[in-house]
Coordinates of N, CA and C in Angstrom, one line a residue:
M1143 N 0.8 -1.2 0.0 CA 0.0 0.0 0.0 C 0.9 1.2 0.0
T1144 N 0.5 2.2 -0.8 CA 1.3 3.4 -0.9 C 0.9 4.4 0.2
T1145 N 1.8 5.0 0.9 CA 1.5 6.0 1.9 C 2.0 7.3 1.5
A1146 N 1.6 8.4 2.2 CA 2.0 9.7 1.8 C 3.5 9.8 1.9
N1147 N 4.2 9.1 2.9 CA 5.6 9.2 3.0 C 6.4 8.5 1.9
S1148 N 5.7 7.6 1.2 CA 6.4 6.9 0.1 C 6.2 7.5 -1.2
L1149 N 5.5 8.6 -1.3 CA 5.3 9.3 -2.6 C 6.6 10.0 -3.0
S1150 N 6.8 10.0 -4.3 CA 8.0 10.7 -4.8 C 7.9 12.2 -4.5
T1151 N 9.0 12.9 -4.6 CA 9.0 14.4 -4.4 C 8.0 15.1 -5.4
D1152 N 8.1 14.6 -6.7 CA 7.2 15.2 -7.7 C 5.7 15.0 -7.4
E1153 N 5.4 13.8 -6.9 CA 4.0 13.4 -6.6 C 3.5 14.2 -5.5
R1154 N 4.4 14.4 -4.5 CA 3.9 15.2 -3.3 C 3.7 16.7 -3.7
S1155 N 4.6 17.2 -4.6 CA 4.5 18.5 -5.1 C 3.2 18.8 -5.8
D1156 N 2.7 17.8 -6.5 CA 1.5 17.9 -7.3 C 0.3 18.3 -6.4
T1157 N 0.3 17.8 -5.1 CA -0.7 18.1 -4.2 C -0.7 19.6 -3.7
A1158 N 0.3 20.3 -4.0 CA 0.4 21.7 -3.6 C -0.5 22.6 -4.5
G1159 N -1.0 22.1 -5.6 CA -1.9 22.9 -6.3 C -1.4 23.1 -7.7
S1160 N -2.3 23.8 -8.5 CA -2.0 24.0 -9.9 C -0.8 24.8 -10.2
A1161 N -0.4 25.7 -9.3 CA 0.8 26.5 -9.6 C 2.0 25.7 -9.7
A1162 N 2.2 24.7 -8.9 CA 3.3 23.8 -9.0 C 3.3 22.9 -10.3
Q1163 N 2.1 22.5 -10.6 CA 1.9 21.8 -11.9 C 2.2 22.6 -13.1
R1164 N 1.8 23.9 -13.1 CA 2.1 24.8 -14.2 C 3.6 25.0 -14.3
D1165 N 4.3 25.1 -13.2 CA 5.7 25.3 -13.2 C 6.4 24.1 -13.7
R1166 N 5.9 22.9 -13.3 CA 6.5 21.7 -13.8 C 6.3 21.5 -15.3
R1167 N 5.1 21.8 -15.8 CA 4.8 21.7 -17.2 C 5.7 22.7 -18.0
K1168 N 5.9 23.9 -17.5 CA 6.8 24.8 -18.1 C 8.2 24.3 -18.2
R1169 N 8.7 23.8 -17.2 CA 10.1 23.2 -17.2 C 10.2 22.1 -18.2
I1170 N 9.2 21.3 -18.3 CA 9.3 20.2 -19.2 C 9.3 20.7 -20.7
L1171 N 8.4 21.7 -21.0 CA 8.4 22.2 -22.3 C 9.7 23.0 -22.6
D1172 N 10.2 23.7 -21.6 CA 11.5 24.5 -21.8 C 12.6 23.5 -22.2
A1173 N 12.6 22.4 -21.4 CA 13.7 21.4 -21.7 C 13.5 20.8 -23.1
T1174 N 12.3 20.6 -23.5 CA 12.0 20.0 -24.8 C 12.5 21.0 -25.9
Y1175 N 12.2 22.3 -25.7 CA 12.7 23.3 -26.7 C 14.2 23.2 -26.8
D1176 N 14.9 23.2 -25.6 CA 16.4 23.2 -25.6 C 17.0 22.0 -26.3
L1177 N 16.4 20.9 -26.0 CA 16.9 19.7 -26.7 C 16.7 19.7 -28.2
A1178 N 15.5 20.1 -28.6 CA 15.1 20.1 -30.0 C 16.0 21.2 -30.8
K1179 N 16.2 22.3 -30.1 CA 17.0 23.3 -30.8 C 18.4 22.8 -31.1
D1180 N 19.0 22.0 -30.2 CA 20.3 21.5 -30.4 C 20.4 20.3 -31.3
G1181 N 19.4 19.4 -31.2 CA 19.6 18.2 -32.0 C 18.4 17.7 -32.8
G1182 N 17.3 18.5 -32.8 CA 16.2 18.2 -33.6 C 15.3 17.1 -33.0
F1183 N 14.5 16.4 -33.8 CA 13.6 15.4 -33.4 C 14.2 14.3 -32.6
D1184 N 15.3 13.7 -33.1 CA 15.9 12.6 -32.5 C 16.5 12.9 -31.1
A1185 N 16.8 14.1 -30.9 CA 17.5 14.5 -29.6 C 16.4 14.6 -28.5
V1186 N 15.2 14.7 -28.8 CA 14.1 14.8 -27.8 C 13.8 13.3 -27.3
Q1187 N 14.5 12.9 -26.3 CA 14.2 11.6 -25.7 C 13.5 11.8 -24.3
M1188 N 12.6 11.0 -24.0 CA 11.8 11.3 -22.7 C 12.7 11.3 -21.5
R1189 N 13.7 10.4 -21.4 CA 14.6 10.4 -20.2 C 15.4 11.7 -20.2
A1190 N 15.9 12.1 -21.3 CA 16.7 13.3 -21.4 C 15.9 14.5 -21.0
V1191 N 14.6 14.6 -21.5 CA 13.7 15.7 -21.1 C 13.5 15.7 -19.6
A1192 N 13.2 14.5 -19.0 CA 13.0 14.4 -17.6 C 14.2 14.9 -16.8
E1193 N 15.4 14.5 -17.2 CA 16.6 14.9 -16.5 C 16.8 16.4 -16.6
Q1194 N 16.6 16.9 -17.8 CA 16.9 18.4 -17.9 C 15.8 19.2 -17.2
A1195 N 14.6 18.7 -17.2 CA 13.5 19.4 -16.5 C 13.5 19.2 -15.0
D1196 N 14.3 18.3 -14.5 CA 14.4 17.9 -13.1 C 13.1 17.4 -12.6
V1197 N 12.5 16.4 -13.3 CA 11.3 15.7 -12.9 C 11.5 14.2 -13.1
A1198 N 10.8 13.4 -12.3 CA 10.9 12.0 -12.4 C 10.3 11.6 -13.8
L1199 N 10.9 10.5 -14.4 CA 10.4 10.0 -15.7 C 8.9 9.7 -15.6
G1200 N 8.5 9.1 -14.5 CA 7.1 8.7 -14.4 C 6.2 10.0 -14.4
T1201 N 6.7 11.0 -13.8 CA 5.9 12.3 -13.8 C 5.8 12.8 -15.2
L1202 N 6.9 12.8 -15.9 CA 6.9 13.3 -17.3 C 5.8 12.5 -18.1
Y1203 N 5.7 11.2 -17.9 CA 4.8 10.4 -18.7 C 3.3 10.7 -18.2
R1204 N 3.2 11.1 -17.0 CA 1.8 11.5 -16.5 C 1.4 12.8 -17.3
Y1205 N 2.3 13.7 -17.5 CA 1.9 14.9 -18.2 C 1.8 14.7 -19.7
F1206 N 2.7 13.9 -20.3 CA 2.8 13.7 -21.7 C 3.1 12.2 -21.9
P1207 N 2.1 11.5 -22.4 CA 2.2 10.0 -22.6 C 3.2 9.5 -23.6
S1208 N 3.6 10.4 -24.5 CA 4.6 10.0 -25.5 C 5.4 11.2 -25.9
K1209 N 6.5 11.0 -26.7 CA 7.3 12.0 -27.3 C 6.4 12.9 -28.2
I1210 N 5.5 12.2 -29.0 CA 4.7 13.0 -29.9 C 3.8 13.9 -29.2
H1211 N 3.1 13.4 -28.1 CA 2.3 14.3 -27.3 C 3.1 15.5 -26.8
L1212 N 4.3 15.3 -26.4 CA 5.2 16.3 -25.9 C 5.5 17.4 -26.9
L1213 N 5.9 16.9 -28.1 CA 6.3 17.9 -29.1 C 5.2 18.6 -29.7
V1214 N 4.0 18.0 -29.9 CA 2.8 18.7 -30.4 C 2.4 19.7 -29.4
S1215 N 2.5 19.4 -28.1 CA 2.1 20.4 -27.1 C 3.1 21.6 -27.1
A1216 N 4.4 21.3 -27.4 CA 5.4 22.3 -27.5 C 5.1 23.2 -28.7
L1217 N 4.6 22.6 -29.8 CA 4.2 23.4 -31.0 C 3.0 24.3 -30.6
D1218 N 2.1 23.8 -29.9 CA 0.9 24.6 -29.5 C 1.4 25.8 -28.6
R1219 N 2.3 25.5 -27.7 CA 2.8 26.6 -26.8 C 3.5 27.7 -27.7
Q1220 N 4.2 27.3 -28.7 CA 4.9 28.2 -29.6 C 3.8 29.1 -30.2
F1221 N 2.7 28.5 -30.7 CA 1.7 29.3 -31.3 C 1.0 30.3 -30.3
E1222 N 0.8 29.8 -29.1 CA 0.2 30.6 -28.0 C 1.1 31.8 -27.7
D1223 N 2.4 31.6 -27.7 CA 3.3 32.7 -27.4 C 3.3 33.7 -28.6
S1224 N 3.2 33.2 -29.8 CA 3.1 34.1 -30.9 C 1.8 34.9 -30.9
Q1225 N 0.7 34.2 -30.5 CA -0.6 34.9 -30.4 C -0.5 36.0 -29.4
A1226 N 0.1 35.8 -28.2 CA 0.2 36.8 -27.2 C 1.0 38.0 -27.7
K1227 N 2.0 37.8 -28.4 CA 2.8 38.9 -29.0 C 2.0 39.7 -30.0
L1228 N 1.3 39.0 -30.8 CA 0.5 39.7 -31.8 C -0.7 40.5 -31.2
N1229 N -1.2 40.1 -30.0 CA -2.2 40.8 -29.4 C -1.8 42.2 -28.9
D1230 N -0.4 42.4 -28.8 CA 0.1 43.6 -28.3 C 0.5 44.6 -29.4
R1231 N 0.2 44.2 -30.6 CA 0.7 45.1 -31.7 C -0.4 45.3 -32.7
E1232 N -0.4 46.4 -33.5 CA -1.3 46.6 -34.6 C -0.7 45.8 -35.8
I1233 N -1.6 45.1 -36.5 CA -1.2 44.3 -37.6 C -1.3 45.2 -38.9
P1234 N -0.2 45.4 -39.6 CA -0.3 46.3 -40.8 C -1.0 45.6 -42.0
G1235 N -1.6 46.3 -42.8 CA -2.2 45.8 -44.0 C -3.6 46.4 -44.2
D1236 N -3.9 46.7 -45.5 CA -5.2 47.3 -45.8 C -6.3 46.2 -46.0
T1237 N -5.9 45.0 -46.2 CA -6.9 43.9 -46.5 C -6.7 42.8 -45.6
P1238 N -7.7 41.9 -45.4 CA -7.4 40.7 -44.6 C -6.3 39.9 -45.1
A1239 N -6.2 39.7 -46.4 CA -5.1 38.9 -47.0 C -3.7 39.5 -46.7
E1240 N -3.6 40.8 -46.8 CA -2.3 41.5 -46.5 C -1.9 41.3 -45.0
R1241 N -2.9 41.4 -44.1 CA -2.6 41.2 -42.7 C -2.3 39.8 -42.3
V1242 N -3.0 38.8 -42.9 CA -2.7 37.4 -42.7 C -1.3 37.1 -43.2
L1243 N -1.0 37.6 -44.4 CA 0.3 37.3 -44.9 C 1.4 37.9 -44.0
Y1244 N 1.2 39.1 -43.5 CA 2.2 39.7 -42.6 C 2.4 38.8 -41.4
V1245 N 1.4 38.3 -40.8 CA 1.5 37.4 -39.6 C 2.2 36.1 -40.0
L1246 N 1.7 35.5 -41.1 CA 2.3 34.2 -41.4 C 3.8 34.3 -41.8
K1247 N 4.1 35.4 -42.5 CA 5.5 35.6 -42.8 C 6.4 35.7 -41.6
R1248 N 5.9 36.4 -40.5 CA 6.6 36.6 -39.3 C 6.8 35.2 -38.6
L1249 N 5.7 34.4 -38.6 CA 5.7 33.1 -38.0 C 6.7 32.2 -38.7
T1250 N 6.7 32.3 -40.1 CA 7.5 31.4 -40.9 C 9.0 31.8 -40.7
R1251 N 9.3 33.1 -40.7 CA 10.7 33.5 -40.5 C 11.2 33.0 -39.2
G1252 N 10.4 33.2 -38.2 CA 10.8 32.7 -36.8 C 11.1 31.3 -36.8
M1253 N 10.2 30.5 -37.4 CA 10.4 29.0 -37.3 C 11.5 28.6 -38.3
Q1254 N 11.7 29.2 -39.4 CA 12.8 28.9 -40.3 C 14.2 29.3 -39.7
G1255 N 14.1 30.3 -38.8 CA 15.3 30.7 -38.1 C 15.8 29.7 -37.0
D1256 N 15.0 28.8 -36.7 CA 15.3 27.7 -35.7 C 15.0 26.4 -36.3
P1257 N 15.8 26.0 -37.4 CA 15.4 24.8 -38.2 C 15.3 23.5 -37.5
K1258 N 16.2 23.2 -36.5 CA 16.2 22.0 -35.8 C 14.9 21.9 -34.9
L1259 N 14.6 22.9 -34.3 CA 13.4 23.0 -33.4 C 12.1 22.8 -34.3
T1260 N 12.1 23.5 -35.4 CA 11.0 23.4 -36.3 C 10.8 22.0 -36.9
E1261 N 12.0 21.4 -37.2 CA 12.0 20.1 -37.8 C 11.3 19.1 -36.7
A1262 N 11.7 19.3 -35.5 CA 11.2 18.4 -34.4 C 9.7 18.6 -34.2
L1263 N 9.2 19.8 -34.2 CA 7.8 20.1 -33.9 C 6.9 19.7 -35.1
T1264 N 7.4 20.0 -36.3 CA 6.6 19.6 -37.5 C 6.6 18.1 -37.8
R1265 N 7.7 17.4 -37.5 CA 7.7 16.0 -37.7 C 6.8 15.3 -36.7
A1266 N 6.7 15.8 -35.5 CA 5.8 15.3 -34.5 C 4.4 15.5 -35.0
F1267 N 4.1 16.6 -35.5 CA 2.7 16.9 -36.0 C 2.4 16.0 -37.1
M1268 N 3.3 15.7 -38.0 CA 3.0 14.8 -39.1 C 2.8 13.4 -38.6
F1269 N 3.5 13.0 -37.6 CA 3.5 11.6 -37.1 C 2.3 11.4 -36.2
A1270 N 1.6 12.4 -35.7 CA 0.6 12.3 -34.7 C -0.6 11.5 -35.2
D1271 N -1.1 10.6 -34.3 CA -2.3 9.8 -34.7 C -3.5 10.2 -33.8
S1272 N -4.5 9.4 -33.8 CA -5.7 9.7 -33.1 C -5.5 9.8 -31.6
T1273 N -4.5 9.2 -31.1 CA -4.2 9.3 -29.6 C -3.8 10.7 -29.2
V1274 N -3.4 11.5 -30.2 CA -2.9 12.9 -29.9 C -4.0 13.9 -30.4
A1275 N -5.2 13.4 -30.5 CA -6.3 14.3 -31.0 C -6.5 15.6 -30.2
N1276 N -6.4 15.5 -28.9 CA -6.6 16.7 -28.1 C -5.5 17.7 -28.4
E1277 N -4.3 17.3 -28.4 CA -3.1 18.2 -28.7 C -3.2 18.8 -30.1
I1278 N -3.6 17.9 -31.1 CA -3.7 18.4 -32.5 C -4.8 19.5 -32.5
H1279 N -5.9 19.2 -31.8 CA -7.1 20.2 -31.8 C -6.6 21.5 -31.2
A1280 N -5.8 21.4 -30.1 CA -5.3 22.7 -29.5 C -4.4 23.5 -30.5
V1281 N -3.6 22.8 -31.2 CA -2.7 23.4 -32.2 C -3.6 24.1 -33.3
G1282 N -4.7 23.4 -33.7 CA -5.6 24.0 -34.7 C -6.3 25.2 -34.2
M1283 N -6.8 25.1 -33.0 CA -7.5 26.3 -32.4 C -6.5 27.5 -32.2
S1284 N -5.3 27.2 -31.8 CA -4.4 28.3 -31.7 C -4.1 29.0 -33.0
M1285 N -3.9 28.1 -34.1 CA -3.6 28.7 -35.4 C -4.8 29.4 -35.9
T1286 N -6.0 28.9 -35.7 CA -7.3 29.6 -36.2 C -7.4 30.9 -35.5
T1287 N -7.1 31.0 -34.2 CA -7.2 32.3 -33.5 C -6.2 33.3 -34.0
I1288 N -5.0 32.9 -34.3 CA -3.9 33.7 -34.9 C -4.4 34.3 -36.2
V1289 N -5.0 33.5 -37.1 CA -5.4 33.9 -38.4 C -6.6 34.8 -38.4
T1290 N -7.6 34.4 -37.6 CA -8.8 35.3 -37.5 C -8.5 36.6 -36.9
H1291 N -7.6 36.6 -35.9 CA -7.1 37.9 -35.3 C -6.5 38.8 -36.4
A1292 N -5.7 38.2 -37.3 CA -5.1 38.9 -38.4 C -6.1 39.4 -39.4
M1293 N -7.0 38.5 -39.7 CA -8.1 38.9 -40.7 C -8.8 40.2 -40.3
H1294 N -9.1 40.3 -39.0 CA -9.8 41.4 -38.5 C -8.9 42.6 -38.0
G1295 N -7.6 42.5 -38.2 CA -6.7 43.6 -38.0 C -6.4 43.8 -36.5
G1296 N -6.6 42.9 -35.7 CA -6.2 43.0 -34.3 C -7.2 42.5 -33.3
A1297 N -7.2 42.9 -32.1 CA -8.2 42.4 -31.1 C -9.6 42.6 -31.6
V1298 N -10.4 41.6 -31.5 CA -11.8 41.7 -32.0 C -12.7 40.9 -31.0
D1299 N -13.9 41.4 -30.9 CA -14.9 40.7 -30.1 C -15.2 39.4 -30.8
K1300 N -15.2 38.3 -30.0 CA -15.4 37.0 -30.5 C -16.7 36.9 -31.3
D1301 N -17.7 37.7 -30.9 CA -19.0 37.7 -31.6 C -18.9 38.2 -33.0
A1302 N -17.8 39.0 -33.3 CA -17.7 39.5 -34.7 C -17.1 38.5 -35.6
I1303 N -16.5 37.4 -35.1 CA -15.9 36.4 -35.9 C -17.0 35.4 -36.4
T1304 N -17.2 35.3 -37.7 CA -18.2 34.5 -38.3 C -17.7 33.0 -38.5
D1305 N -18.7 32.2 -38.7 CA -18.4 30.8 -39.0 C -17.5 30.7 -40.3
E1306 N -17.8 31.6 -41.2 CA -17.0 31.6 -42.5 C -15.5 32.0 -42.2
D1307 N -15.4 33.0 -41.3 CA -14.0 33.4 -40.9 C -13.2 32.2 -40.3
V1308 N -13.9 31.4 -39.4 CA -13.2 30.3 -38.8 C -12.9 29.2 -39.9
T1309 N -13.8 29.0 -40.8 CA -13.6 28.0 -41.8 C -12.4 28.4 -42.7
L1310 N -12.3 29.6 -43.1 CA -11.2 30.1 -43.9 C -9.9 30.1 -43.2
A1311 N -10.0 30.4 -41.9 CA -8.7 30.4 -41.1 C -8.2 29.0 -40.9
R1312 N -9.1 28.0 -40.8 CA -8.7 26.6 -40.7 C -8.0 26.2 -42.0
V1313 N -8.5 26.6 -43.1 CA -7.9 26.2 -44.4 C -6.6 26.8 -44.5
I1314 N -6.5 28.1 -44.2 CA -5.2 28.8 -44.3 C -4.2 28.1 -43.3
G1315 N -4.6 27.8 -42.1 CA -3.7 27.2 -41.2 C -3.2 25.8 -41.7
D1316 N -4.1 25.0 -42.3 CA -3.7 23.8 -42.9 C -2.7 23.9 -44.0
V1317 N -2.9 24.9 -44.9 CA -2.0 25.2 -46.0 C -0.7 25.6 -45.5
W1318 N -0.7 26.5 -44.5 CA 0.6 27.0 -43.9 C 1.4 25.9 -43.3
L1319 N 0.8 25.0 -42.5 CA 1.5 23.9 -41.9 C 2.0 23.0 -42.9
S1320 N 1.3 22.7 -44.0 CA 1.7 21.9 -45.1 C 2.9 22.4 -45.8
A1321 N 2.9 23.7 -46.0 CA 4.0 24.4 -46.7 C 5.3 24.4 -45.8
L1322 N 5.1 24.5 -44.5 CA 6.2 24.5 -43.5 C 6.8 23.1 -43.5
M1323 N 6.0 22.1 -43.6 CA 6.5 20.7 -43.6 C 7.3 20.4 -44.9
A1324 N 6.8 21.0 -46.0 CA 7.5 20.8 -47.3 C 8.9 21.5 -47.2
W1325 N 9.0 22.6 -46.5 CA 10.3 23.2 -46.3 C 11.2 22.4 -45.4
V1326 N 10.6 21.9 -44.3 CA 11.4 21.1 -43.3 C 12.0 19.8 -44.0
T1327 N 11.2 19.2 -44.9 CA 11.6 18.0 -45.5 C 12.5 18.2 -46.8
G1328 N 12.7 19.5 -47.1 CA 13.6 19.8 -48.2 C 12.9 19.7 -49.6
R1329 N 11.6 19.6 -49.6 CA 10.9 19.5 -50.8 C 10.6 20.9 -51.4
Q1330 N 10.8 21.9 -50.6 CA 10.5 23.3 -51.0 C 11.5 24.3 -50.3
S1331 N 12.0 25.2 -51.1 CA 12.9 26.2 -50.5 C 12.1 27.3 -49.7
A1332 N 12.8 28.1 -48.9 CA 12.2 29.1 -48.2 C 11.4 30.1 -49.1
P1333 N 12.1 30.6 -50.2 CA 11.3 31.5 -51.1 C 10.1 30.8 -51.7
E1334 N 10.2 29.5 -52.0 CA 9.1 28.8 -52.6 C 8.0 28.7 -51.6
T1335 N 8.3 28.5 -50.3 CA 7.3 28.4 -49.3 C 6.6 29.7 -49.2
A1336 N 7.3 30.8 -49.2 CA 6.7 32.1 -49.1 C 5.7 32.4 -50.3
S1337 N 6.2 32.0 -51.5 CA 5.4 32.2 -52.7 C 4.1 31.4 -52.6
H1338 N 4.3 30.2 -52.2 CA 3.1 29.2 -52.1 C 2.1 29.8 -51.2
M1339 N 2.5 30.3 -50.0 CA 1.6 30.8 -49.0 C 0.9 32.1 -49.5
E1340 N 1.7 32.9 -50.2 CA 1.1 34.2 -50.7 C 0.0 33.9 -51.7
T1341 N 0.3 32.9 -52.6 CA -0.8 32.6 -53.6 C -2.0 32.0 -52.9
A1342 N -1.8 31.1 -52.0 CA -2.9 30.4 -51.3 C -3.8 31.4 -50.5
V1343 N -3.1 32.3 -49.8 CA -3.9 33.3 -48.9 C -4.7 34.2 -49.8
R1344 N -4.0 34.7 -50.9 CA -4.7 35.7 -51.7 C -5.9 35.0 -52.5
L1345 N -5.8 33.7 -52.8 CA -6.9 33.0 -53.4 C -8.0 32.8 -52.4
I1346 N -7.7 32.4 -51.2 CA -8.7 32.1 -50.2 C -9.4 33.3 -49.7
L1347 N -8.7 34.4 -49.6 CA -9.3 35.7 -49.0 C -9.6 36.7 -50.1
R1348 N -9.7 36.4 -51.3 CA -9.9 37.4 -52.3 C -11.4 37.9 -52.3

């Protein structure tokens, strides 16, 4: 029988409340970023993440059941961070297409500037199956929010966003992620990726 005294340090900390859990999750994702930046997808091993984040391996698996869950969650956090930065600035452009292209170009440049990290995150997204549905959904929601925010030129009341806006944003997000994957796998150059995205966005939002 397990007693309170036999619980691991991590397990006892969990009882302290959500603040400790949020801090632990942040350390895990920070460690994931660091390992991926240095060595890409293959460098992100669960034991290495646990050691760098200073958590027990069992604790890591409680938060993230697999490496794919972990990396897709890291991708979502990257989008959430980008969304927060965009909320603090006016998005230039006279049309929805121009504003969306401005935002996507910033995102693309940022991700292409960290190729090993981007390779790890996008490979995980490609490999994800139905067991990672919640994390994939979170990535999609974050991407949709970024695009609809850009379409409307900044902070906007949620009631002003139509079903059509959401549908178009989802299509644009899918096209952008597909183009990014093509760049990661070497099937498309950075200029080709930019040109592909510009054509797609202008056609979708014309």
